[in-house]
Amino acid sequence: MSVLASVPLTAEPPVPEVAPTEKLLLAVVGLGLLLLLPVAFDADAERARWCFFGALGLLSAGTLGWSWWKYGRGPAGVHHHNLWLRASTARGAVAWLTGIVLTGFYVILYWFSADNGQGNFGPLNQLVHALDPASQLLRHRPSDQWFLYGTFYTLAILVMGARALWKYRHSPYQRLRTVSVMFFQLGFAFLLPGLLLAFQRPEFYFSYFWPLKYDYLFPGTVSYLLRDGGPALGVFLVFWTAVISFVGVPVLTYFFGKRWYCSWVCGCGGLAETAGDPYRHLSDKSRAAWRWEVRLIYPILGFIVLLTALLWLGAAGMLPGWFTTPQQSGLPLVGGLSPVDGLSKVYGFAIGAMFSGVIGVGFYPLMGTRVWCRFGCPMAAYLGLLQKHFSRFRITTNGAQCISCGNCSNVCEMGIDVQQYAQRGEPIIRASCVGCGMCSTACPRGVLNLENGPREGRYQGSQLISADSLRMLS
Amino acid sequence: MHLVIIGNGITGVTCALTVRRLQPAARITLVSAESAHHFSRPALMYVYLGHLRYQDIKPYEDWFWQENRLELVQAAATGLDAARQTVQLSTGAVLAYDKLLLATGSVGRRGTWPGHDLAGVQTFVTLPDLEQMTRDTHGIRQAVVVGGGLIGVELAEMLAAKGVAVTMLVRDDRYWGSVLPPEEAALIQRQLDDHHITVRYRTELQALLPDAHGRVRAVQTTAGEELPAQWVGLAVGVVPNLALARAGGLETDQGILVDELLQTSQPHVYAAGDCAQQRAPGPGEVAVEQLWYTGRHQGETVGHTLAGQPRPYRRGLWFNSAKFFDLEYQTYGRVPARPDAREHSFCWQHPNGRHLLRLNFRRDSLAVTGLNVLGLRHRHDTWHQWLQAGTPAPQVLANLGAANFDPEFFRQHEADIVRQFNAQFPEHAVPRPRRRGLFRV
Ligand SMILES: Cc1cc2nc3c(=O)[nH]c(=O)nc-3n(C[C@H](O)[C@H](O)[C@H](O)COP(=O)(O)OP(=O)(O)OC[C@H]3O[C@@H](n4cnc5c(N)ncnc54)[C@H](O)[C@@H]3O)c2cc1C
Ligand code: SF4
Ligand code: SF4
């Protein structure tokens, strides 16, 4: 006991060897990834197409096989073994490489793969055209870079969703929730928008709403939907957006918390919960991170509300002319645009593309999965305010059973230090909680439960433990 | 007032936080040898498993201590002069105190078996133990864990997750036989089987055998069997850490003897948590209780006393929880391992062998006395009320849904439980129980 350990741990626990079967399955995944390269560079379109489907097949089969091998065979339960010990999930070299590849893909997708007017999509050209038959089938038109992205995205949610189903199969809550995000991605965010195009209607994502899909309530989009959607459908689409944004969201959030959207329906959340599951623990739980969250997310919500209001006022001719007249400011990005359109462009670039795509997904392996949802998403900010102040949702702490082990905070992708509440016996009522339920699933003492109850006494802690009243966030 | 606390475990820290709350002006110093900051001892296993890192098992971020003016000293207290009210530290410094709390915790029991000090043989209680285990279990194939209690099963889980073949030696004829009734033990046995842990019941350790380098090579059991093992974990219990108390001349027995104010034999010196022994425990209570919850409760109680609001320690209703591989366990009230003639013991099990509920209640008044659940979560506050009030079992069963703490969409077993209860106790038959809904807590 006289040992003075100022650096408490200097050795790493052993990591079991990767079994040959696992190596083989991972090799199949790797092969699938490699096969995407010749697709990008092969001049022969037919061969590229076959390579492409071969690659997708190998990727999917390899990932499914590996998930089953790793999680599907043994006893069901929370098995986060070696999560913080493997390079791939503990910000090691593999994670950095994955992050760089993902980020690179987003940069190319957003800024270097637009159609050049002759059906050439830059570096992604072959990949895009490999999907032409599928696109023709679903949408009755050739593929483009967004169809490629949507296909990858949906496939990632489906395949990694299967992994999540195996991994968390002991929890009906996690099973249902995973099936739900898979369903909404495939049906509402992939097939339905495609079908609308096939019927010569505007492409419309039924599972995204303003202010996340910020332009759905911009005057430009509304008039386009009304025009191209035709009298019945167009009105319905606009109605759908407005009703969900202003009525559906508050009502559902009142009853269930923001989780009904963020971890059951939303595609961004869907990707985080499935493809991102191996990285959920990487979110920063520090108080400093919480401060950044508050500093960023509410101003972004304010920005988009203001912008939407300005656009409508402009459209109604209620703004001074300067706002809506193109200006030769000489600034990059917004040169030649009116101030209001410029703001809209800035938002689209900085928040819509940079934050939600490049940082939001590209940095999964380094910063965790919900960077966008936590620091950037205006929808999350809106839902969060409702959840905190006008909702029956809370996470209840079970009496005095907490042993302060930290498993709940670790798995919280939103970076909430759940344990701070649990060890004080207090319910967790946080604007950012997306209700993924993972803290409850992972707690080894059965301390946490997501519940919808009366609003009276919602903040009431357990009587069986006296909360130390010391501050967390000043 | 200068309060010095020896030990930054849950007991010492809870006391410090309580005093800080009650006496914002007090000077509080926490002295501890093991780590610079408080960490969760029950979470050590998760660091080895790789679920968490060391920094993740610290319940408070590092800024917390300074902001709340809790002075931290990382040193061993080597001497105690109760007359002069000072503590000597291993750094050579001497700390003067107005009040002193010993929250020195426990040390692992090592036993006196031949070979107990071989390399590769250890207990699992402290950070240095964790460090040693991380070093000594690289590349091993077989391990033996001695002891069939909570730490024993944790060690088995840790090793199995690293692909090590584990054999447990258990003195009783079933797992945790001193605490669990046979049905509960059988469910845990299923977990051990599912995770390929070999258990030798009614078997004890005889000797530990060395290889040529002084490392453990195998163990010899009392059954005469020799089991190869490159690492051996001794999980045969912990004993109060009395070194400092003895150096200071405090009265000790198994633990540091304390009265109901948790005061030791010396004025201004208190002891709480794992290291303390009640001079007069209440009926049915034990004098030394090595539990996280007890440490927290005693730390808070003694904090009131130290802050000038004397509060006698009352054990209160028993509760505990644990997890055996994938099976969660919660208990409220008392459920003895062997039946009590004055009580009925109703035990429901799901046919899949992953859920169990045992309800004990008085034969005369039907008042509930204890609950064990495995693979089900139950609400602590609700059970606290039921047990406190001595609620009759039929009434509890009729409202069982109110205590259900399983997540949403989990199968609700209340109807099945009540059906079985009614079949077994037709004279106390219960109407259909209340269900939990999505809109109700
Ligand atoms: C592996 C393991 C798992 C456990 N799991 C559970 C569980 O799931 N549930 C549960 O209820 N309980 C559990 N326990 C028991 C629980 O951890 C203890 O009851 C609790 O930690 C006791 O807290 P404490 O503050 O009294 O002592 P400790 O946590 O032991 O802290 C005492 C501290 O004092 C320091 N110290 C001692 N002497 C000196 C000195 N002379 N000078 C300076 N410092 C000194 C020690 O280094 C130590 O850091 C577990 C214990 C172990 C070992
Ligand atoms: S607090 Fe729990 S339910 Fe909420 S986001 Fe974090 S892990 Fe998910
Ligand atoms: S709530 Fe559960 S997971 Fe979180 S610290 Fe407490 S015991 Fe651990």
Short mmCIF file of N, CA, C and O in Angstrom, two decimals, chain A residues 107-176:
data_model
loop_
_atom_site.label_atom_id
_atom_site.label_comp_id
_atom_site.label_asym_id
_atom_site.label_seq_id
_atom_site.Cartn_x
_atom_site.Cartn_y
_atom_site.Cartn_z
N VAL A 107 -15.36 15.99 -49.19
CA VAL A 107 -14.85 17.17 -49.89
C VAL A 107 -15.07 17.01 -51.40
O VAL A 107 -15.58 17.90 -52.08
N ILE A 108 -14.72 15.82 -51.91
CA ILE A 108 -14.92 15.58 -53.34
C ILE A 108 -16.41 15.66 -53.68
O ILE A 108 -16.82 16.31 -54.65
N LEU A 109 -17.22 15.03 -52.84
CA LEU A 109 -18.65 14.98 -53.12
C LEU A 109 -19.27 16.38 -53.18
O LEU A 109 -20.01 16.70 -54.10
N TYR A 110 -18.94 17.20 -52.20
CA TYR A 110 -19.59 18.50 -52.11
C TYR A 110 -19.06 19.50 -53.13
O TYR A 110 -19.79 20.34 -53.64
N TRP A 111 -17.75 19.46 -53.38
CA TRP A 111 -17.18 20.56 -54.15
C TRP A 111 -16.50 20.18 -55.45
O TRP A 111 -16.12 21.02 -56.23
N PHE A 112 -16.29 18.90 -55.72
CA PHE A 112 -15.56 18.54 -56.93
C PHE A 112 -16.25 17.50 -57.78
O PHE A 112 -15.63 16.86 -58.61
N SER A 113 -17.53 17.25 -57.54
CA SER A 113 -18.15 16.19 -58.33
C SER A 113 -19.47 16.64 -58.94
O SER A 113 -20.32 15.82 -59.24
N ALA A 114 -19.62 17.95 -59.11
CA ALA A 114 -20.86 18.40 -59.75
C ALA A 114 -20.81 18.04 -61.24
O ALA A 114 -19.75 17.93 -61.83
N ASP A 115 -21.97 17.83 -61.81
CA ASP A 115 -22.09 17.55 -63.23
C ASP A 115 -21.50 18.73 -64.03
O ASP A 115 -21.85 19.88 -63.80
N ASN A 116 -20.57 18.42 -64.98
CA ASN A 116 -19.96 19.51 -65.74
C ASN A 116 -20.83 19.95 -66.91
O ASN A 116 -20.39 20.67 -67.79
N GLY A 117 -22.07 19.44 -66.95
CA GLY A 117 -22.97 19.82 -68.02
C GLY A 117 -23.03 18.77 -69.11
O GLY A 117 -23.96 18.70 -69.88
N GLN A 118 -21.98 17.89 -69.14
CA GLN A 118 -22.01 16.80 -70.12
C GLN A 118 -22.09 15.45 -69.43
O GLN A 118 -21.61 14.44 -69.94
N GLY A 119 -22.64 15.45 -68.24
CA GLY A 119 -22.80 14.18 -67.54
C GLY A 119 -21.51 13.63 -66.98
O GLY A 119 -21.38 12.43 -66.77
N ASN A 120 -20.53 14.52 -66.75
CA ASN A 120 -19.30 14.04 -66.12
C ASN A 120 -19.22 14.56 -64.69
O ASN A 120 -19.33 15.75 -64.44
N PHE A 121 -19.02 13.62 -63.76
CA PHE A 121 -19.08 13.99 -62.35
C PHE A 121 -17.70 13.99 -61.69
O PHE A 121 -17.55 13.61 -60.54
N GLY A 122 -16.71 14.37 -62.44
CA GLY A 122 -15.37 14.51 -61.88
C GLY A 122 -14.81 13.20 -61.37
O GLY A 122 -15.05 12.15 -61.98
N PRO A 123 -14.14 13.24 -60.24
CA PRO A 123 -13.48 12.03 -59.74
C PRO A 123 -14.48 10.91 -59.46
O PRO A 123 -14.11 9.74 -59.44
N LEU A 124 -15.73 11.28 -59.21
CA LEU A 124 -16.71 10.24 -58.88
C LEU A 124 -17.46 9.74 -60.12
O LEU A 124 -18.38 8.93 -60.01
N ASN A 125 -17.03 10.20 -61.31
CA ASN A 125 -17.81 9.95 -62.51
C ASN A 125 -18.18 8.49 -62.71
O ASN A 125 -19.35 8.15 -62.89
N GLN A 126 -17.18 7.62 -62.66
CA GLN A 126 -17.45 6.20 -62.92
C GLN A 126 -18.38 5.61 -61.87
O GLN A 126 -19.25 4.80 -62.18
N LEU A 127 -18.15 6.00 -60.61
CA LEU A 127 -19.00 5.48 -59.55
C LEU A 127 -20.44 5.92 -59.78
O LEU A 127 -21.37 5.12 -59.65
N VAL A 128 -20.59 7.17 -60.15
CA VAL A 128 -21.94 7.68 -60.39
C VAL A 128 -22.60 6.90 -61.52
O VAL A 128 -23.73 6.40 -61.38
N HIS A 129 -21.87 6.73 -62.63
CA HIS A 129 -22.50 6.08 -63.78
C HIS A 129 -22.71 4.59 -63.58
O HIS A 129 -23.59 4.00 -64.20
N ALA A 130 -21.94 4.01 -62.70
CA ALA A 130 -22.17 2.59 -62.40
C ALA A 130 -23.58 2.38 -61.86
O ALA A 130 -24.15 1.31 -61.96
N LEU A 131 -24.14 3.44 -61.29
CA LEU A 131 -25.48 3.31 -60.71
C LEU A 131 -26.58 3.70 -61.69
O LEU A 131 -27.76 3.71 -61.31
N ASP A 132 -26.22 4.04 -62.91
CA ASP A 132 -27.25 4.46 -63.87
C ASP A 132 -28.42 3.48 -63.97
O ASP A 132 -29.59 3.91 -63.89
N PRO A 133 -28.16 2.18 -64.14
CA PRO A 133 -29.31 1.28 -64.26
C PRO A 133 -30.22 1.32 -63.03
O PRO A 133 -31.45 1.36 -63.17
N ALA A 134 -29.60 1.34 -61.87
CA ALA A 134 -30.41 1.37 -60.65
C ALA A 134 -31.21 2.66 -60.60
O ALA A 134 -32.41 2.66 -60.24
N SER A 135 -30.57 3.73 -60.97
CA SER A 135 -31.25 5.02 -60.93
C SER A 135 -32.39 5.06 -61.94
O SER A 135 -33.47 5.57 -61.66
N GLN A 136 -32.13 4.51 -63.13
CA GLN A 136 -33.19 4.46 -64.14
C GLN A 136 -34.38 3.68 -63.61
O GLN A 136 -35.54 4.09 -63.78
N LEU A 137 -34.08 2.57 -62.98
CA LEU A 137 -35.13 1.71 -62.46
C LEU A 137 -35.98 2.45 -61.43
O LEU A 137 -37.22 2.44 -61.47
N LEU A 138 -35.32 3.09 -60.50
CA LEU A 138 -36.04 3.72 -59.40
C LEU A 138 -36.58 5.09 -59.79
O LEU A 138 -37.74 5.43 -59.50
N ARG A 139 -35.73 5.89 -60.45
CA ARG A 139 -36.09 7.30 -60.60
C ARG A 139 -36.38 7.70 -62.05
O ARG A 139 -36.68 8.87 -62.31
N HIS A 140 -36.22 6.73 -62.97
CA HIS A 140 -36.44 7.01 -64.39
C HIS A 140 -35.56 8.15 -64.89
O HIS A 140 -36.01 9.00 -65.66
N ARG A 141 -34.35 8.20 -64.42
CA ARG A 141 -33.41 9.21 -64.90
C ARG A 141 -32.01 8.75 -64.54
O ARG A 141 -31.85 7.89 -63.67
N PRO A 142 -31.00 9.30 -65.21
CA PRO A 142 -29.64 8.85 -64.92
C PRO A 142 -29.22 9.22 -63.50
O PRO A 142 -29.79 10.10 -62.87
N SER A 143 -28.21 8.53 -63.08
CA SER A 143 -27.70 8.74 -61.74
C SER A 143 -26.95 10.07 -61.65
O SER A 143 -26.55 10.64 -62.67
N ASP A 144 -26.81 10.59 -60.45
CA ASP A 144 -25.94 11.75 -60.24
C ASP A 144 -25.19 11.55 -58.94
O ASP A 144 -25.35 10.53 -58.28
N GLN A 145 -24.36 12.55 -58.56
CA GLN A 145 -23.52 12.33 -57.37
C GLN A 145 -24.35 12.16 -56.10
O GLN A 145 -23.96 11.44 -55.20
N TRP A 146 -25.54 12.80 -56.05
CA TRP A 146 -26.36 12.67 -54.84
C TRP A 146 -27.03 11.31 -54.76
O TRP A 146 -27.27 10.80 -53.67
N PHE A 147 -27.31 10.73 -55.93
CA PHE A 147 -27.87 9.38 -55.91
C PHE A 147 -26.81 8.39 -55.42
O PHE A 147 -27.10 7.48 -54.64
N LEU A 148 -25.58 8.62 -55.85
CA LEU A 148 -24.48 7.77 -55.38
C LEU A 148 -24.34 7.90 -53.87
O LEU A 148 -24.26 6.90 -53.14
N TYR A 149 -24.36 9.14 -53.41
CA TYR A 149 -24.22 9.37 -51.97
C TYR A 149 -25.37 8.73 -51.20
O TYR A 149 -25.18 8.03 -50.21
N GLY A 150 -26.60 8.93 -51.70
CA GLY A 150 -27.76 8.34 -51.05
C GLY A 150 -27.67 6.82 -50.99
O GLY A 150 -28.05 6.20 -50.00
N THR A 151 -27.14 6.24 -52.05
CA THR A 151 -27.02 4.78 -52.07
C THR A 151 -26.01 4.32 -51.03
O THR A 151 -26.28 3.38 -50.26
N PHE A 152 -24.85 4.95 -51.01
CA PHE A 152 -23.85 4.60 -49.99
C PHE A 152 -24.42 4.76 -48.59
O PHE A 152 -24.25 3.92 -47.70
N TYR A 153 -25.08 5.88 -48.40
CA TYR A 153 -25.60 6.25 -47.08
C TYR A 153 -26.61 5.21 -46.61
O TYR A 153 -26.55 4.69 -45.49
N THR A 154 -27.54 4.89 -47.51
CA THR A 154 -28.59 3.93 -47.15
C THR A 154 -27.98 2.55 -46.90
O THR A 154 -28.34 1.85 -45.94
N LEU A 155 -27.04 2.18 -47.75
CA LEU A 155 -26.41 0.88 -47.57
C LEU A 155 -25.69 0.81 -46.23
O LEU A 155 -25.74 -0.20 -45.52
N ALA A 156 -25.00 1.90 -45.88
CA ALA A 156 -24.28 1.93 -44.61
C ALA A 156 -25.24 1.74 -43.44
O ALA A 156 -24.98 0.98 -42.51
N ILE A 157 -26.39 2.41 -43.52
CA ILE A 157 -27.36 2.29 -42.43
C ILE A 157 -27.93 0.88 -42.37
O ILE A 157 -28.09 0.30 -41.30
N LEU A 158 -28.18 0.30 -43.52
CA LEU A 158 -28.77 -1.05 -43.53
C LEU A 158 -27.77 -2.09 -43.03
O LEU A 158 -28.07 -2.92 -42.17
N VAL A 159 -26.56 -2.04 -43.58
CA VAL A 159 -25.59 -3.08 -43.23
C VAL A 159 -25.12 -2.93 -41.78
O VAL A 159 -25.11 -3.89 -41.01
N MET A 160 -24.78 -1.69 -41.41
CA MET A 160 -24.35 -1.50 -40.04
C MET A 160 -25.53 -1.58 -39.07
O MET A 160 -25.36 -1.83 -37.88
N GLY A 161 -26.73 -1.35 -39.60
CA GLY A 161 -27.93 -1.56 -38.79
C GLY A 161 -28.06 -3.03 -38.41
O GLY A 161 -28.40 -3.37 -37.27
N ALA A 162 -27.75 -3.90 -39.35
CA ALA A 162 -27.78 -5.33 -39.05
C ALA A 162 -26.77 -5.65 -37.95
O ALA A 162 -27.04 -6.43 -37.03
N ARG A 163 -25.61 -4.98 -38.03
CA ARG A 163 -24.60 -5.19 -36.98
C ARG A 163 -25.15 -4.76 -35.62
O ARG A 163 -25.03 -5.47 -34.61
N ALA A 164 -25.80 -3.57 -35.61
CA ALA A 164 -26.37 -3.08 -34.34
C ALA A 164 -27.44 -4.04 -33.83
O ALA A 164 -27.57 -4.27 -32.63
N LEU A 165 -28.21 -4.61 -34.75
CA LEU A 165 -29.26 -5.54 -34.32
C LEU A 165 -28.65 -6.77 -33.64
O LEU A 165 -29.18 -7.27 -32.66
N TRP A 166 -27.55 -7.25 -34.19
CA TRP A 166 -26.90 -8.38 -33.53
C TRP A 166 -26.28 -7.98 -32.21
O TRP A 166 -26.40 -8.65 -31.21
N LYS A 167 -25.63 -6.83 -32.25
CA LYS A 167 -24.88 -6.41 -31.07
C LYS A 167 -25.80 -6.15 -29.88
O LYS A 167 -25.48 -6.48 -28.76
N TYR A 168 -26.94 -5.52 -30.15
CA TYR A 168 -27.83 -5.13 -29.04
C TYR A 168 -29.09 -5.97 -29.03
O TYR A 168 -30.15 -5.50 -28.62
N ARG A 169 -29.00 -7.20 -29.47
CA ARG A 169 -30.22 -7.98 -29.64
C ARG A 169 -30.88 -8.32 -28.32
O ARG A 169 -32.04 -8.73 -28.28
N HIS A 170 -30.19 -8.14 -27.20
CA HIS A 170 -30.82 -8.43 -25.91
C HIS A 170 -31.76 -7.30 -25.49
O HIS A 170 -32.48 -7.46 -24.51
N SER A 171 -31.75 -6.20 -26.23
CA SER A 171 -32.58 -5.07 -25.81
C SER A 171 -33.67 -4.76 -26.83
O SER A 171 -33.39 -4.26 -27.92
N PRO A 172 -34.94 -5.04 -26.51
CA PRO A 172 -36.02 -4.73 -27.45
C PRO A 172 -36.03 -3.26 -27.84
O PRO A 172 -36.34 -2.92 -28.97
N TYR A 173 -35.69 -2.38 -26.89
CA TYR A 173 -35.68 -0.95 -27.23
C TYR A 173 -34.69 -0.68 -28.35
O TYR A 173 -35.01 0.00 -29.33
N GLN A 174 -33.49 -1.23 -28.22
CA GLN A 174 -32.48 -0.99 -29.25
C GLN A 174 -32.85 -1.67 -30.56
O GLN A 174 -32.60 -1.14 -31.64
N ARG A 175 -33.46 -2.84 -30.47
CA ARG A 175 -33.86 -3.53 -31.71
C ARG A 175 -34.88 -2.71 -32.48
O ARG A 175 -34.73 -2.45 -33.68
N LEU A 176 -35.93 -2.28 -31.80
CA LEU A 176 -36.99 -1.52 -32.47
C LEU A 176 -36.46 -0.22 -33.06
O LEU A 176 -36.79 0.18 -34.17
#
